Backbone as ProteinMPNN parsed JSONL, in Angstrom:
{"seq_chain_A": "XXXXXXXXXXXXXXXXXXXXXXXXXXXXXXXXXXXXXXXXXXXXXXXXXXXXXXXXXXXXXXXXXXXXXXXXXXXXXXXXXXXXXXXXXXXXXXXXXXXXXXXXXXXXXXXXXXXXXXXXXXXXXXXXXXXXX", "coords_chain_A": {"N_chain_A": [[5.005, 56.496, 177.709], [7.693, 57.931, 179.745], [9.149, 56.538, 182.716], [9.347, 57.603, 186.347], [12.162, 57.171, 186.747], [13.653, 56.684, 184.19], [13.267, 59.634, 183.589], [14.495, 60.972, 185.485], [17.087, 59.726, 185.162], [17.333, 61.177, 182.695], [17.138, 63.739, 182.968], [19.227, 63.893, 184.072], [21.376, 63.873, 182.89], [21.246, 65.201, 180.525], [21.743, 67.889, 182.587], [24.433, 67.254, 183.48], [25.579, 67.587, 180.88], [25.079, 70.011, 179.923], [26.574, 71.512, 182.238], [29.469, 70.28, 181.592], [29.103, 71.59, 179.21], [28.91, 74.519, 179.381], [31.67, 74.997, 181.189], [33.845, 73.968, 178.92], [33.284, 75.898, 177.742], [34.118, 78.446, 179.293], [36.266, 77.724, 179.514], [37.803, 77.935, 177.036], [37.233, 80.505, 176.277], [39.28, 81.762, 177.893], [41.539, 80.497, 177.029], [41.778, 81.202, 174.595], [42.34, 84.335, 174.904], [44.834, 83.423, 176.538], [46.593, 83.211, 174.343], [46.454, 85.615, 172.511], [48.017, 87.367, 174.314], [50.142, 86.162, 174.632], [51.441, 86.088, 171.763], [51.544, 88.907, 171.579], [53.775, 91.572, 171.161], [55.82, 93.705, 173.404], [57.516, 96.817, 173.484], [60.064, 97.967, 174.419], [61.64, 101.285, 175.557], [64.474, 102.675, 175.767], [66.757, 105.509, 177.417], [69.712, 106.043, 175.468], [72.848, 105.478, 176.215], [75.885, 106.664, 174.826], [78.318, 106.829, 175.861], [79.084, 104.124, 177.424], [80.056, 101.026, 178.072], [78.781, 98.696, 178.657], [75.526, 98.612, 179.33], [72.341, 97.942, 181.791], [69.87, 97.782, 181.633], [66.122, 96.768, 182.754], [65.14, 94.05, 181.771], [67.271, 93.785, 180.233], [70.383, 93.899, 178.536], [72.913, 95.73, 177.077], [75.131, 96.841, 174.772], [78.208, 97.795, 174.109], [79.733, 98.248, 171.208], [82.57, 99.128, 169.687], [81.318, 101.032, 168.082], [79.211, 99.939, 167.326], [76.072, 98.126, 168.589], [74.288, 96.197, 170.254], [71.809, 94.122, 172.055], [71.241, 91.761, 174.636], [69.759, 89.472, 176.659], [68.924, 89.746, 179.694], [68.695, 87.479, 181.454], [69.744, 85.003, 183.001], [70.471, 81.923, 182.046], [70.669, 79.454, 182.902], [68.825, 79.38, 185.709], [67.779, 81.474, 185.011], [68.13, 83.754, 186.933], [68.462, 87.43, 186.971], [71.188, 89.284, 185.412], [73.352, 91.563, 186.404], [75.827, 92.248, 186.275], [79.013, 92.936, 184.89], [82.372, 92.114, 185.008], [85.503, 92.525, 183.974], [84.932, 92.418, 181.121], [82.879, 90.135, 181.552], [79.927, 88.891, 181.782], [78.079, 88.578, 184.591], [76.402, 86.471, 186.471], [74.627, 86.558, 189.689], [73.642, 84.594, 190.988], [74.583, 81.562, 190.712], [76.954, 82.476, 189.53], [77.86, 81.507, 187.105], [78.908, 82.784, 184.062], [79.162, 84.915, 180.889], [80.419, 86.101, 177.508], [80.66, 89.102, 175.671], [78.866, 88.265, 173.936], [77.317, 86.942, 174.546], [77.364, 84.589, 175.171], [78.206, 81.253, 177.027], [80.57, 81.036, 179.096], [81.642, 80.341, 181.86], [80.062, 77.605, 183.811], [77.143, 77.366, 185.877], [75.813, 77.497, 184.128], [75.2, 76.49, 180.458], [73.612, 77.226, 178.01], [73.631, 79.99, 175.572], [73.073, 83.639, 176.28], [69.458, 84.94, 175.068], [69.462, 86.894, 172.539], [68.441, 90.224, 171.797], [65.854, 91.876, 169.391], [66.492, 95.128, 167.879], [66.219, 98.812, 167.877], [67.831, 101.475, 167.095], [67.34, 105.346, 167.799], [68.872, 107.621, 166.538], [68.594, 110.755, 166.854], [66.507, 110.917, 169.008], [68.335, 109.893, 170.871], [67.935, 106.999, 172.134], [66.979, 104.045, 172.663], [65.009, 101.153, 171.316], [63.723, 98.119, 172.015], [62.455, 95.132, 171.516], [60.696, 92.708, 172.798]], "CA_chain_A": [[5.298, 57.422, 178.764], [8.468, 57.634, 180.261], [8.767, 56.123, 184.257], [10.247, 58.839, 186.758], [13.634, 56.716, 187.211], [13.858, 56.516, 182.978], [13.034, 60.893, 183.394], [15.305, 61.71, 186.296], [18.373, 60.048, 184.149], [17.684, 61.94, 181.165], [17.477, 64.986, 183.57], [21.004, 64.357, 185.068], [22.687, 63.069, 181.686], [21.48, 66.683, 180.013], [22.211, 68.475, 183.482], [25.758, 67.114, 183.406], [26.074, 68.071, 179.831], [25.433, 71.582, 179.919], [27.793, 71.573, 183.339], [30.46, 70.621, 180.627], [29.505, 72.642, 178.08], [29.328, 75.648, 179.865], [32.975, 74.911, 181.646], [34.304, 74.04, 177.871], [32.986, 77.591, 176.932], [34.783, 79.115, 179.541], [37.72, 77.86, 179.575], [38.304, 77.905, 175.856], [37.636, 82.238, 176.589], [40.645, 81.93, 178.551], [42.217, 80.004, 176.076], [42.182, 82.556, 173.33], [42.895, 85.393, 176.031], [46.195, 83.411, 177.09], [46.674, 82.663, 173.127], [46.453, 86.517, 172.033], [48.953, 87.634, 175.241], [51.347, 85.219, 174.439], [51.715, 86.463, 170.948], [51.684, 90.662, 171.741], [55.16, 91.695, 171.151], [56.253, 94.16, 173.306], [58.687, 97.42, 172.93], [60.958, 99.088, 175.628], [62.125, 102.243, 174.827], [65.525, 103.06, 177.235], [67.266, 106.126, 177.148], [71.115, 105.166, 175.402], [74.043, 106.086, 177.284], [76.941, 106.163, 174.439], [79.994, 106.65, 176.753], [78.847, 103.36, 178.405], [80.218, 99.502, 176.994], [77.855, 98.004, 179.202], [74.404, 99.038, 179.87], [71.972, 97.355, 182.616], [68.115, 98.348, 181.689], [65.497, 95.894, 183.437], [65.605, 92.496, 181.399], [68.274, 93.644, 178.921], [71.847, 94.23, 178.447], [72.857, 96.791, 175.99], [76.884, 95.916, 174.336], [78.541, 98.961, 172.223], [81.624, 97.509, 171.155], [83.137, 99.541, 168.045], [80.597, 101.661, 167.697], [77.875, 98.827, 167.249], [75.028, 97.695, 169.679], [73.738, 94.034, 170.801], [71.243, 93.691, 172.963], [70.708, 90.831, 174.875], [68.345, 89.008, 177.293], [69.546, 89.744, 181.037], [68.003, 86.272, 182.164], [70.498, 83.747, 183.029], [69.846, 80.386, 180.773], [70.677, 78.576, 183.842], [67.805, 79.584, 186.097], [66.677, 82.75, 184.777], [68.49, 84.782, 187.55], [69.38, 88.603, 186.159], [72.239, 89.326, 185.11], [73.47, 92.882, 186.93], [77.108, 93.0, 186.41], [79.873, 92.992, 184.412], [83.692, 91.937, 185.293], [86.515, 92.278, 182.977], [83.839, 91.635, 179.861], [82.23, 89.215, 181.702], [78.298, 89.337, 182.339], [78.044, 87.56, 185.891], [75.36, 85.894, 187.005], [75.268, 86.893, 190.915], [72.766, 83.659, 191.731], [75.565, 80.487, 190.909], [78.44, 82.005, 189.444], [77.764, 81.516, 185.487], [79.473, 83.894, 183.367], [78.898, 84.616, 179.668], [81.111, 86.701, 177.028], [80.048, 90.072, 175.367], [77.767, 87.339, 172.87], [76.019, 86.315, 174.949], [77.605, 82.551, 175.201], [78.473, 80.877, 178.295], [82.038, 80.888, 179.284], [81.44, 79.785, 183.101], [78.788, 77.38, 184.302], [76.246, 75.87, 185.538], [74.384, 77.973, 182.591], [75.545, 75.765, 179.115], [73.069, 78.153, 176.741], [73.602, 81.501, 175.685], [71.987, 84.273, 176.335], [69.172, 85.255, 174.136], [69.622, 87.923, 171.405], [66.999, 90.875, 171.084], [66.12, 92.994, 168.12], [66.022, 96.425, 168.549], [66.149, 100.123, 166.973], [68.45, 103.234, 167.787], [66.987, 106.434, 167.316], [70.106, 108.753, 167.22], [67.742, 111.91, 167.615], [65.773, 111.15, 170.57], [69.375, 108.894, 172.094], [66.998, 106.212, 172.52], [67.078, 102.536, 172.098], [63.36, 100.373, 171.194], [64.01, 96.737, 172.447], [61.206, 94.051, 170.998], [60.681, 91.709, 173.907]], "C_chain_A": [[6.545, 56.95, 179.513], [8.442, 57.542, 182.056], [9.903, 57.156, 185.009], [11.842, 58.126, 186.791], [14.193, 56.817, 185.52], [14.01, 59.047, 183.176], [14.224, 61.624, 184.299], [16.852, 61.152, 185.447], [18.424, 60.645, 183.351], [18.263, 62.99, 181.751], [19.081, 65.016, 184.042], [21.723, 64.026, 183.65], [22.421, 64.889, 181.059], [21.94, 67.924, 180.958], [23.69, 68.783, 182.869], [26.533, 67.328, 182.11], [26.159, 69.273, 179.156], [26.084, 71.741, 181.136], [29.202, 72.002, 182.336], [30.364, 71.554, 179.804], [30.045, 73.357, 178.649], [31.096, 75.908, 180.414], [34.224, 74.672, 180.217], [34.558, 75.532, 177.51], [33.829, 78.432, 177.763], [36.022, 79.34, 179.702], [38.54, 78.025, 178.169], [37.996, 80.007, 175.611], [38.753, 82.719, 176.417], [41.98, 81.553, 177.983], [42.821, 80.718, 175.114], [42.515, 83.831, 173.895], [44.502, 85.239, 175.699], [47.006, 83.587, 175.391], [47.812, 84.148, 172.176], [47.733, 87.146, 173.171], [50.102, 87.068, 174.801], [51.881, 86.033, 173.301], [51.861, 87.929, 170.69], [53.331, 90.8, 171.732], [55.44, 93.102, 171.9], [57.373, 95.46, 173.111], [59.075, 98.503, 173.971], [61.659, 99.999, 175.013], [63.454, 102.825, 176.337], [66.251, 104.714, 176.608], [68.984, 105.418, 176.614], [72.109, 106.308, 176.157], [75.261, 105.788, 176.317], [78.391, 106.304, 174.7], [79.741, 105.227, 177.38], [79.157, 102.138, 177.042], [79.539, 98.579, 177.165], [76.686, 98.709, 179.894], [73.33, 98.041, 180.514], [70.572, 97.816, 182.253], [66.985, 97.378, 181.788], [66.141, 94.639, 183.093], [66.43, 92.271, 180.394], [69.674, 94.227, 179.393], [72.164, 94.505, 177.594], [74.713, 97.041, 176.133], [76.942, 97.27, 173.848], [79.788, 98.493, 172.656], [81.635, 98.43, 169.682], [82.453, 100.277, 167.412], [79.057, 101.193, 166.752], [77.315, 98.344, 168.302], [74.88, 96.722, 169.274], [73.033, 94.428, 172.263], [70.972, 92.161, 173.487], [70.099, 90.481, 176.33], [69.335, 89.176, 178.906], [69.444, 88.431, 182.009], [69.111, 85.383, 181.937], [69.879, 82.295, 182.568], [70.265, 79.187, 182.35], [69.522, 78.183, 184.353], [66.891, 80.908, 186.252], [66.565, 83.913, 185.878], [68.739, 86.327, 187.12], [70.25, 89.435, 186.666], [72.561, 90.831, 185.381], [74.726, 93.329, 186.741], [77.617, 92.215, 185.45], [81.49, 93.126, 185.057], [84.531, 91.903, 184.274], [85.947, 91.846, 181.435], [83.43, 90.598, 180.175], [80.869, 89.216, 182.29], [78.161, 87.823, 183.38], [76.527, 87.338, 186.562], [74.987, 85.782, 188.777], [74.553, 85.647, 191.788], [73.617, 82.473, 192.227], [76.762, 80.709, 190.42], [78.571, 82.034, 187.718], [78.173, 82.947, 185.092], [79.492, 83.883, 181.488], [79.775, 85.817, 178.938], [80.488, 87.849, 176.633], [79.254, 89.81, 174.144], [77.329, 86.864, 172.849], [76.375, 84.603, 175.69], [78.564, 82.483, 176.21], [79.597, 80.769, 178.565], [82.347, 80.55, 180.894], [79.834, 78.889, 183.381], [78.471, 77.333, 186.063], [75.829, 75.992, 184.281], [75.808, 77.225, 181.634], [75.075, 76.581, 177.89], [73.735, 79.496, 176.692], [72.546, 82.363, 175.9], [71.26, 84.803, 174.918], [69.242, 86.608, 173.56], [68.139, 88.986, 171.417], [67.107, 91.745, 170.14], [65.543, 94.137, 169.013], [66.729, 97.566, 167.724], [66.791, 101.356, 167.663], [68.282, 104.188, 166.35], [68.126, 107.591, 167.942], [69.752, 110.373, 167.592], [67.272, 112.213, 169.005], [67.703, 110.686, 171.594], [68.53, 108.039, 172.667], [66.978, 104.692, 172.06], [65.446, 101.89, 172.272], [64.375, 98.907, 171.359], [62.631, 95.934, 172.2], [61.779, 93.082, 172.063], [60.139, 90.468, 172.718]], "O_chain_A": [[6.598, 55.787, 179.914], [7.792, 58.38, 182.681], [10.989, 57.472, 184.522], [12.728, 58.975, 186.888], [15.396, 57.078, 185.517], [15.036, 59.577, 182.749], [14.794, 62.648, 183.925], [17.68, 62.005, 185.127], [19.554, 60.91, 182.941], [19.401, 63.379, 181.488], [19.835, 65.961, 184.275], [22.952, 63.996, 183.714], [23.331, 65.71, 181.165], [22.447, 68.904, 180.412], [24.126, 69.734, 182.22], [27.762, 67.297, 182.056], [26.889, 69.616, 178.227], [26.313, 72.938, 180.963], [29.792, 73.073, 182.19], [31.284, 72.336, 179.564], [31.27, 73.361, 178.771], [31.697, 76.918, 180.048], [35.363, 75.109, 180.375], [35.567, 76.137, 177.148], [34.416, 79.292, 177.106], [36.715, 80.336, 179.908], [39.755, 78.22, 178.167], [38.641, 80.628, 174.766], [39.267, 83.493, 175.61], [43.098, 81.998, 178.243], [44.015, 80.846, 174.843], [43.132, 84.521, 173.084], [45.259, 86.012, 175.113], [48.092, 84.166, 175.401], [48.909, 84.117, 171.619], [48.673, 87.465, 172.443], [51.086, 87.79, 174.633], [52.808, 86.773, 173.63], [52.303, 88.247, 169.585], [54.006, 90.006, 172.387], [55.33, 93.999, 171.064], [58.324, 95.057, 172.441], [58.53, 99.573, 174.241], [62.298, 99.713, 174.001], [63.215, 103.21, 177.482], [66.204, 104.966, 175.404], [69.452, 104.461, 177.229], [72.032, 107.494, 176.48], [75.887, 104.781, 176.646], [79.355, 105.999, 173.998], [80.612, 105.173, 178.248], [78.839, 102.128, 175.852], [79.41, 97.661, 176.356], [76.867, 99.334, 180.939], [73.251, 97.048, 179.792], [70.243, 98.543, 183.191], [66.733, 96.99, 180.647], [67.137, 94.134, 183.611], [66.557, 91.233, 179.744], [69.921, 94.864, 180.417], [71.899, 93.667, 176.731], [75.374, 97.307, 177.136], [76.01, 97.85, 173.293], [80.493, 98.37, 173.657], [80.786, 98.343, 168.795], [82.685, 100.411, 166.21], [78.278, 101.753, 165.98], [78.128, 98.045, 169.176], [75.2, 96.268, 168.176], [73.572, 94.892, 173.267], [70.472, 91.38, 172.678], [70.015, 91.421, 177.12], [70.431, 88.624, 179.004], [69.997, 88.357, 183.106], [69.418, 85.024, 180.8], [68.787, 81.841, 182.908], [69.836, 78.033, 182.36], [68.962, 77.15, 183.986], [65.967, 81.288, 186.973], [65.647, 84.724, 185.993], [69.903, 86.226, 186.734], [70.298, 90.074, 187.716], [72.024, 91.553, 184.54], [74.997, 94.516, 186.923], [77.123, 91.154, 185.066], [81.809, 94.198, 185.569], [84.216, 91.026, 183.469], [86.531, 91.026, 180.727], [83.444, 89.762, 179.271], [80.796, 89.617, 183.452], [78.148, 86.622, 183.112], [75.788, 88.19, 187.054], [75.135, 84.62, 189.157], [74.738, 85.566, 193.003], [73.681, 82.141, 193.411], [77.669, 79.882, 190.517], [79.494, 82.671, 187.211], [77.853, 83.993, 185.656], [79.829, 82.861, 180.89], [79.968, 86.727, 179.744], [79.426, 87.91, 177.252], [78.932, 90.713, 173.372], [76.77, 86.212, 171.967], [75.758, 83.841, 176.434], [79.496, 83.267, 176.383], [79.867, 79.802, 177.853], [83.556, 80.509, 181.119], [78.729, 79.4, 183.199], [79.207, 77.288, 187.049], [75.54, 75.105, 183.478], [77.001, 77.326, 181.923], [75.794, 76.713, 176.9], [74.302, 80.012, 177.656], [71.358, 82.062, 175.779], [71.902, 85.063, 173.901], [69.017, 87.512, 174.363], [67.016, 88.586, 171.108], [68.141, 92.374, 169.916], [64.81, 94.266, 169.993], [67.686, 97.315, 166.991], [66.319, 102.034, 168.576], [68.567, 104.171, 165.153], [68.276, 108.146, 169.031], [70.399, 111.075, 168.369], [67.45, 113.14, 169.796], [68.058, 111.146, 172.68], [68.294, 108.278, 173.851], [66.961, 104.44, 170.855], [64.777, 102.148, 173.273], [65.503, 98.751, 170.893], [61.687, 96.309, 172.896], [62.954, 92.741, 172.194], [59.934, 89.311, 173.084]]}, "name": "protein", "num_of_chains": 1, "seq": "XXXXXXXXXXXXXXXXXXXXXXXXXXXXXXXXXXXXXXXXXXXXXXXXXXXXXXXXXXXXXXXXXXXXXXXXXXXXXXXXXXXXXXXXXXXXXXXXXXXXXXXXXXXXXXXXXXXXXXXXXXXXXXXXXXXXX"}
């Protein structure tokens, strides 16, 4: 027969081990939640504007040079300020000053990276551009 001081540890050692479980179980939920989010891709649909060389649409920047498109990422590689204007072909960063070419790549710092590249689909029917985030 076990003595109550031998019974009350068992009780707290299996207590404290369904505590963990349970807190394992829920956070590994949340886990595969953040997991499946992370990996969703996705797809802005903007109206296109083709008189325009520079287009501004939330977190993108939309190029037609020559009768070809480039999208890219409006987020300054510096600190992820966005990017609202354009000077002389230069996409200005209005937070420190960084300036990047019409390819994205840095030609003023602080920012050193370029900006990132997105894929994306023009539908010359609708006049519509799809942007994959």
């Amino acid at each position: 027969m076990l003595s109550d001081k031998e019974h009350n540890r068992r009780f707290f050692l299996k207590s404290a081990l369904a505590v963990v479980a349970l807190a394992f179980i829920g956070l590994w939920d949340k886990m595969l939640i953040r997991h499946k989010q992370i990996n969703k891709v996705n797809t802005f649909t903007f109206p296109l504007n083709f008189d325009k060389k520079i287009s501004f649409a939330e977190n993108y920047i939309i190029i037609r040079s020559k009768g070809n498109f480039k999208v890219l990422s409006s987020r300054c590689t510096h600190l992820g300020c966005r990017i609202n204007e354009a000077i002389n072909d230069q996409l200005i960063c209005p937070c420190h000053g960084s300036s990047y070419d019409l390819n994205g790549n840095a030609t003023k710092g602080p920012a050193t990276r370029p900006l990132a590249t997105k894929k994306f689909i023009i539908d010359e029917k609708t006049k519509t551009i799809s942007i994959k985030s």
